[in-house]
Coordinates of C-alpha atoms in Angstrom, one line a residue:
M152 CA -13.3 -20.5 -5.1
D153 CA -16.2 -20.0 -7.5
L154 CA -14.7 -18.0 -10.5
T155 CA -18.1 -17.0 -12.0
Y156 CA -19.5 -13.6 -11.1
T157 CA -22.8 -13.2 -9.3
A158 CA -25.4 -10.6 -10.3
E159 CA -24.3 -8.4 -7.4
E160 CA -20.7 -8.6 -8.5
D161 CA -21.7 -7.7 -12.1
E162 CA -23.6 -4.7 -10.7
F163 CA -20.6 -3.7 -8.6
R164 CA -18.4 -3.8 -11.7
A165 CA -20.9 -1.7 -13.7
R166 CA -21.3 0.9 -11.0
L167 CA -17.5 1.2 -10.6
S168 CA -17.0 1.5 -14.4
R169 CA -19.6 4.3 -14.6
W170 CA -17.9 6.2 -11.7
L171 CA -14.4 5.9 -13.3
A172 CA -15.8 7.1 -16.7
R173 CA -17.2 10.2 -14.9
T174 CA -14.2 10.9 -12.6
L175 CA -11.1 10.2 -14.6
P176 CA -11.6 13.1 -17.1
E177 CA -11.7 15.5 -14.2
L178 CA -8.2 14.6 -13.0
P179 CA -5.3 17.1 -13.6
P180 CA -2.4 16.0 -15.8
P181 CA 0.0 13.7 -13.9
P182 CA 3.2 15.4 -12.6
D183 CA 6.7 14.7 -13.8
P184 CA 7.9 11.3 -12.5
L185 CA 10.8 12.9 -10.7
D186 CA 8.7 15.5 -8.9
W187 CA 7.9 13.6 -5.7
P188 CA 6.2 16.5 -3.9
G189 CA 4.0 16.8 -7.0
R190 CA 3.4 13.1 -7.2
R191 CA 2.5 13.0 -3.5
A192 CA -0.2 15.7 -4.1
Y193 CA -1.5 13.9 -7.2
D194 CA -1.6 10.4 -5.6
T195 CA -3.2 11.6 -2.3
G196 CA -5.7 13.6 -4.3
W197 CA -6.8 10.5 -6.2
Q198 CA -7.0 8.6 -2.9
R199 CA -9.3 11.3 -1.5
R200 CA -11.6 10.9 -4.5
L201 CA -11.7 7.1 -3.9
Y202 CA -12.5 7.8 -0.2
D203 CA -15.3 10.2 -1.0
A204 CA -16.8 7.7 -3.5
G205 CA -16.6 4.8 -1.0
Y206 CA -13.8 2.9 -2.8
A207 CA -11.0 3.5 -0.3
G208 CA -9.8 0.5 1.7
L209 CA -12.3 -1.6 -0.3
H210 CA -11.0 -4.9 1.1
W211 CA -10.1 -3.7 4.6
P212 CA -12.4 -4.7 7.5
V213 CA -15.2 -2.4 8.3
D214 CA -13.9 -1.9 11.9
A215 CA -10.6 -0.8 10.4
G216 CA -12.4 1.9 8.3
G217 CA -12.6 -0.2 5.2
Q218 CA -15.6 -1.2 3.1
G219 CA -15.5 -4.9 4.0
A220 CA -15.8 -5.9 0.3
T221 CA -15.4 -9.5 -0.8
P222 CA -12.1 -10.7 -2.4
T223 CA -13.8 -11.0 -5.7
Q224 CA -15.0 -7.3 -5.5
H225 CA -11.4 -6.3 -4.7
L226 CA -10.1 -8.0 -7.8
I227 CA -12.9 -6.5 -9.9
F228 CA -11.8 -3.1 -8.5
L229 CA -8.2 -3.7 -9.5
E230 CA -9.2 -4.9 -13.0
E231 CA -11.5 -2.0 -13.7
T232 CA -9.3 0.8 -12.4
E233 CA -6.3 -0.5 -14.4
K234 CA -8.4 -1.0 -17.6
A235 CA -9.7 2.5 -17.2
G236 CA -6.2 4.0 -16.8
A237 CA -6.8 5.2 -13.3
P238 CA -3.7 6.4 -11.3
Y239 CA -1.5 3.9 -9.6
V240 CA -1.4 3.8 -5.8
G241 CA 2.0 5.6 -6.0
A242 CA 3.1 7.4 -2.9
N243 CA 0.4 5.7 -0.9
F244 CA 1.9 2.3 -1.6
V245 CA 3.4 1.6 1.9
G246 CA 0.5 3.0 3.9
L247 CA -2.3 1.4 1.9
L248 CA -0.7 -1.9 1.0
H249 CA 1.3 -3.1 4.0
A250 CA 1.7 -0.6 6.9
G251 CA -2.1 0.0 7.0
P252 CA -3.1 -3.7 6.8
T253 CA -0.5 -4.6 9.4
I254 CA -1.8 -2.0 11.9
A255 CA -5.4 -3.2 11.1
S256 CA -4.3 -6.7 11.9
E257 CA -1.8 -6.2 14.8
G258 CA -2.5 -2.7 16.2
S259 CA -4.4 -1.7 19.3
A260 CA -7.8 0.0 19.0
E261 CA -6.2 3.4 19.7
Q262 CA -3.5 2.8 17.0
R263 CA -6.1 1.8 14.4
A264 CA -8.2 4.9 15.2
R265 CA -5.1 7.2 15.0
W266 CA -3.3 5.9 11.9
L267 CA -5.8 4.2 9.6
P268 CA -8.3 6.9 8.7
P269 CA -5.7 9.4 7.5
V270 CA -4.2 6.7 5.2
L271 CA -7.6 6.0 3.7
R272 CA -8.4 9.7 3.3
G273 CA -5.1 10.4 1.6
E274 CA -4.0 12.7 4.3
E275 CA -0.8 10.9 5.5
V276 CA 1.9 9.0 3.6
W277 CA 4.1 6.3 5.0
C278 CA 7.5 5.0 4.1
Q279 CA 9.3 1.7 4.9
G280 CA 12.4 1.6 7.1
F281 CA 13.3 -2.1 7.0
S282 CA 16.5 -2.6 5.0
E283 CA 20.0 -1.7 6.3
P284 CA 23.3 -1.3 4.5
D285 CA 25.1 -4.0 6.4
A286 CA 22.2 -6.5 6.7
G287 CA 21.5 -7.1 3.0
S288 CA 18.8 -9.7 2.4
D289 CA 19.2 -11.0 6.0
L290 CA 16.7 -8.7 7.5
A291 CA 17.0 -10.2 11.0
S292 CA 20.6 -8.9 11.1
L293 CA 19.5 -5.3 11.4
C294 CA 21.5 -3.2 13.8
T295 CA 19.5 0.0 14.3
R296 CA 19.2 0.2 18.1
A297 CA 16.3 1.5 20.2
W298 CA 16.7 1.7 24.0
R299 CA 14.1 2.7 26.6
D300 CA 14.1 6.2 28.2
G301 CA 10.9 6.5 30.2
D302 CA 8.0 6.5 27.9
H303 CA 10.1 6.8 24.8
Y304 CA 12.5 4.7 22.7
V305 CA 15.7 6.5 21.6
V306 CA 16.6 5.2 18.1
S307 CA 20.0 5.5 16.4
G308 CA 21.2 3.8 13.2
S309 CA 20.7 3.9 9.5
K310 CA 18.3 2.5 6.8
I311 CA 18.5 2.2 3.1
W312 CA 16.0 1.6 0.3
T313 CA 13.5 3.6 2.5
S314 CA 10.6 3.8 0.0
H315 CA 9.0 7.2 -0.2
A316 CA 10.9 8.7 2.7
E317 CA 11.3 12.0 0.9
V318 CA 7.6 12.8 1.2
A319 CA 6.4 10.6 4.1
D320 CA 4.7 11.6 7.3
W321 CA 5.3 8.2 9.1
C322 CA 7.8 5.3 8.8
E323 CA 7.1 1.7 9.6
L324 CA 10.5 1.1 11.3
L325 CA 12.2 -2.0 12.5
V326 CA 14.6 -1.6 15.4
R327 CA 16.6 -3.9 17.7
T328 CA 15.4 -3.5 21.2
T329 CA 17.5 -6.4 22.6
P330 CA 21.1 -6.9 21.6
V331 CA 22.1 -10.2 19.9
S332 CA 23.7 -12.6 22.2
G333 CA 24.4 -16.3 22.4
S334 CA 21.1 -16.9 24.3
V335 CA 18.9 -14.6 22.2
P336 CA 18.4 -15.4 18.5
K337 CA 18.8 -12.4 16.3
H338 CA 15.2 -12.3 15.1
R339 CA 13.9 -12.4 18.8
G340 CA 15.1 -8.9 19.8
I341 CA 13.3 -6.8 17.1
S342 CA 10.3 -4.4 17.5
W343 CA 8.0 -2.7 15.0
L344 CA 7.6 1.1 15.5
A345 CA 5.6 3.9 13.9
M346 CA 8.0 6.8 13.7
P347 CA 6.9 10.4 12.8
M348 CA 9.2 11.6 10.0
D349 CA 9.3 15.2 11.4
A350 CA 10.9 14.0 14.7
P351 CA 14.3 15.7 15.4
G352 CA 17.4 13.6 14.5
I353 CA 16.1 12.2 11.1
T354 CA 18.2 12.9 7.9
V355 CA 16.8 11.7 4.6
R356 CA 19.0 11.6 1.4
P357 CA 17.2 10.5 -1.8
L358 CA 18.9 7.9 -3.9
R359 CA 18.7 7.9 -7.7
T360 CA 18.0 4.5 -9.2
L361 CA 19.2 3.1 -12.5
A362 CA 15.9 4.2 -14.0
G363 CA 16.4 7.8 -12.7
S364 CA 13.7 7.7 -10.1
T365 CA 14.2 8.8 -6.4
E366 CA 11.5 6.9 -4.6
F367 CA 14.2 5.2 -2.5
A368 CA 16.3 7.0 0.1
E369 CA 18.9 6.4 2.7
M370 CA 17.9 7.5 6.2
F371 CA 20.1 8.3 9.2
L372 CA 18.7 8.3 12.7
D373 CA 20.5 10.1 15.5
E374 CA 18.9 9.6 18.9
V375 CA 15.3 10.0 17.5
R376 CA 12.7 9.8 20.3
V377 CA 9.7 7.6 19.5
P378 CA 6.9 7.2 22.1
V379 CA 6.6 3.6 23.4
S380 CA 2.9 3.9 22.6
H381 CA 3.9 3.9 18.9
R382 CA 5.1 0.3 19.1
V383 CA 2.9 -2.2 17.2
G384 CA 2.9 -5.6 18.9
D385 CA 4.9 -6.5 22.0
E386 CA 8.5 -5.4 22.6
N387 CA 10.9 -7.9 20.9
D388 CA 7.9 -9.4 19.0
G389 CA 8.6 -7.3 15.9
W390 CA 9.8 -10.2 13.8
R391 CA 6.3 -11.8 13.9
V392 CA 4.6 -8.5 13.1
T393 CA 7.1 -8.0 10.3
M394 CA 6.1 -11.4 8.8
V395 CA 2.5 -10.1 8.7
T396 CA 3.8 -6.9 6.8
L397 CA 5.8 -9.0 4.4
S398 CA 2.9 -11.4 3.8
Y399 CA 0.8 -8.4 2.6
E400 CA 3.7 -7.0 0.5
R401 CA 4.3 -10.4 -1.2
G402 CA 0.8 -11.6 -1.2
T403 CA -1.4 -8.7 -2.4
A404 CA 0.7 -5.5 -2.9
F405 CA 1.7 -6.4 -6.5
V406 CA -1.7 -7.7 -7.6
G407 CA -2.7 -4.5 -9.4
E408 CA 0.6 -4.7 -11.3
V409 CA -0.3 -8.0 -12.8
V410 CA -3.4 -6.4 -14.4
A411 CA -1.1 -3.7 -15.8
C412 CA 1.3 -6.2 -17.2
R413 CA -1.5 -8.0 -19.0
R414 CA -2.4 -4.6 -20.6
V415 CA 1.2 -4.0 -21.6
L416 CA 1.4 -7.4 -23.2
G417 CA -1.6 -6.5 -25.4
E418 CA 0.1 -3.3 -26.4
L419 CA 3.3 -5.2 -27.3
A420 CA 1.3 -7.4 -29.7
R421 CA -0.4 -4.4 -31.3
E422 CA 3.0 -2.6 -31.7
A423 CA 4.6 -5.7 -33.2
R424 CA 1.8 -6.0 -35.8
K425 CA 2.3 -2.4 -36.7
N426 CA 6.1 -2.3 -37.0
G427 CA 6.5 -5.7 -38.7
R428 CA 8.0 -7.6 -35.8
W429 CA 4.9 -9.9 -35.7
D430 CA 6.4 -11.8 -38.7
D431 CA 9.1 -13.2 -36.3
A432 CA 7.7 -16.6 -35.1
V433 CA 10.1 -16.7 -32.2
L434 CA 8.8 -13.4 -30.9
R435 CA 5.2 -14.6 -31.3
R436 CA 5.9 -17.7 -29.3
R437 CA 7.6 -15.5 -26.7
L438 CA 4.5 -13.3 -26.3
G439 CA 2.3 -16.3 -26.3
H440 CA 4.3 -17.8 -23.4
L441 CA 4.1 -14.6 -21.5
S442 CA 0.3 -14.5 -22.0
A443 CA 0.1 -17.9 -20.4
E444 CA 2.4 -16.9 -17.6
F445 CA 0.3 -13.8 -16.7
A446 CA -3.0 -15.7 -17.0
A447 CA -1.6 -18.3 -14.5
L448 CA -0.4 -15.5 -12.2
W449 CA -3.9 -14.0 -12.2
R450 CA -5.4 -17.4 -11.3
L451 CA -2.8 -17.7 -8.5
T452 CA -3.8 -14.2 -7.4
Q453 CA -7.4 -15.2 -7.2
W454 CA -6.4 -18.3 -5.2
N455 CA -4.2 -16.4 -2.8
V456 CA -6.8 -13.7 -2.1
S457 CA -9.5 -16.3 -1.6
E458 CA -7.2 -18.4 0.7
S459 CA -6.2 -15.3 2.8
Q460 CA -9.9 -14.5 3.4
R461 CA -10.6 -18.1 4.4
T462 CA -7.7 -18.1 6.9
G463 CA -8.4 -14.7 8.5
G464 CA -7.3 -12.1 6.1
V465 CA -3.5 -12.4 6.2
P466 CA -1.9 -13.8 3.0
G467 CA 0.0 -17.0 3.5
V468 CA 3.2 -18.4 2.0
G469 CA 1.5 -18.7 -1.4
G470 CA 2.5 -15.0 -1.6
S471 CA 6.1 -16.2 -2.0
V472 CA 5.2 -18.4 -5.0
F473 CA 3.4 -15.4 -6.5
K474 CA 6.3 -13.0 -5.8
L475 CA 8.9 -15.4 -7.2
H476 CA 7.1 -15.9 -10.5
Y477 CA 5.8 -12.4 -10.9
S478 CA 9.3 -10.8 -10.5
H479 CA 10.7 -13.0 -13.3
A480 CA 7.7 -12.7 -15.6
R481 CA 7.8 -8.9 -15.3
Q482 CA 11.5 -8.9 -16.4
E483 CA 10.7 -11.2 -19.3
L484 CA 7.8 -8.9 -20.4
Y485 CA 10.1 -5.9 -20.7
E486 CA 12.9 -7.8 -22.3
A487 CA 10.3 -8.8 -24.9
A488 CA 9.3 -5.1 -25.2
A489 CA 12.9 -4.3 -26.1
D490 CA 12.7 -6.9 -28.9
V491 CA 9.5 -5.4 -30.2
L492 CA 10.9 -1.9 -30.1
G493 CA 14.2 -2.9 -31.9
P494 CA 16.5 0.2 -32.1
G495 CA 13.8 2.1 -30.1
A496 CA 14.9 0.1 -27.1
L497 CA 17.8 2.7 -26.7
D498 CA 15.3 5.6 -26.2
L499 CA 15.2 6.0 -22.4
G500 CA 12.3 8.4 -22.8
H501 CA 10.0 5.5 -23.9
P502 CA 8.0 4.3 -20.9
W503 CA 8.6 0.6 -21.7
N504 CA 12.4 1.2 -21.5
H505 CA 12.0 3.0 -18.1
D506 CA 9.9 0.0 -16.8
R507 CA 12.5 -2.4 -18.2
L508 CA 15.2 -0.8 -16.1
S509 CA 12.8 -0.7 -13.0
S510 CA 12.0 -4.3 -13.5
L511 CA 15.5 -5.3 -12.6
S512 CA 14.8 -4.4 -9.0
Y513 CA 11.9 -6.8 -8.6
T514 CA 14.1 -9.8 -7.9
I515 CA 15.4 -7.9 -4.8
A516 CA 12.4 -5.9 -3.7
A517 CA 10.2 -7.5 -0.9
G518 CA 12.7 -10.2 -0.4
T519 CA 15.1 -11.6 -3.0
S520 CA 14.2 -14.5 -5.2
Q521 CA 16.6 -16.7 -3.3
I522 CA 14.7 -15.9 -0.1
Q523 CA 11.4 -16.7 -1.7
Q524 CA 12.8 -20.0 -3.0
N525 CA 13.9 -20.9 0.6
I526 CA 10.4 -20.2 1.9
V527 CA 8.8 -22.3 -0.8
A528 CA 11.3 -25.1 -0.2
E529 CA 11.0 -25.1 3.6
R530 CA 7.4 -24.1 4.3
I531 CA 5.5 -25.5 1.3
L532 CA 7.6 -28.4 0.2
G533 CA 8.8 -29.3 3.7
L534 CA 12.4 -29.6 2.7
P535 CA 15.1 -29.4 5.4
K536 CA 16.9 -26.1 6.0
G537 CA 20.4 -25.7 4.6
R538 CA 20.1 -28.1 1.7

């Protein structure tokens, strides 16, 4: 990958920067972090502005409604929007960063035409229905059943950690369409469905996290009818489709957050100089180490995005390397923030302290660190399973 910028890429950056400078002052104040209906309206409103300006789905293929931009342009977009303080993807996270790309990659022409344009225009929000209370990190052990009744699946079971269920229109849902038996491995009988969240039989109960947020929920499904035409991929082929979803989640969904962490690191250094903590040589070495870690993560991001483009657009197992290192680096960043703040680390109203509590979930989200280590050991290093 050539890491120098062409004249066209410099012009793209300058044009985007000018648009952000004109547009961001027009935005209303962001809503309260706990006001999810308000956050949905704010986040989808920002997405609509991106769509009208030609920046929605920048890296999606043109035939999926995207702009067909190069990987480098996509990274420039992430850098410039974060530097300018533009809103985070927020409630649009699942739809834009993994349900949408999965449908673009695995969906039929009819499914792409139905579901992708409303995501890009900020008209519909998706949630994720993967995790279950009794499956833990072993996603293939999910028990939510779906059986055929004519042109519909009838779905019963429960999900947990259902991101953005409180305000979602659609759910990317994993269900078991063939019971586990001695002859059928547990990951063979799973299907990937797009479930409308207004269907009868769905109960959503928001869960309050350690950080006080309610973006997660538990969801109960009581004979919910989902059209068979809403299945993405073949019946019982949902595990393969899910691997595509998780590749996007681990490979590209956290890229924008790396840019944000590099910004926060600079803020930590400035605050430490202001409050006297900069005199601590141990703290300075710690911040220097983190600077090197995030610089390396950005280079790894560039390599992963370039490699996914070369191999057809789906991120590879390099996403697991990124996810493993990023989750730990993020936690170290906010532990360092607590050292910089000193007694101020007890003020839960400070955004660094909120993010410190949130960072604890990153070694579980999108597959635990132990799962990422297994993937790296088996699929990159070629080590045998079970060792």
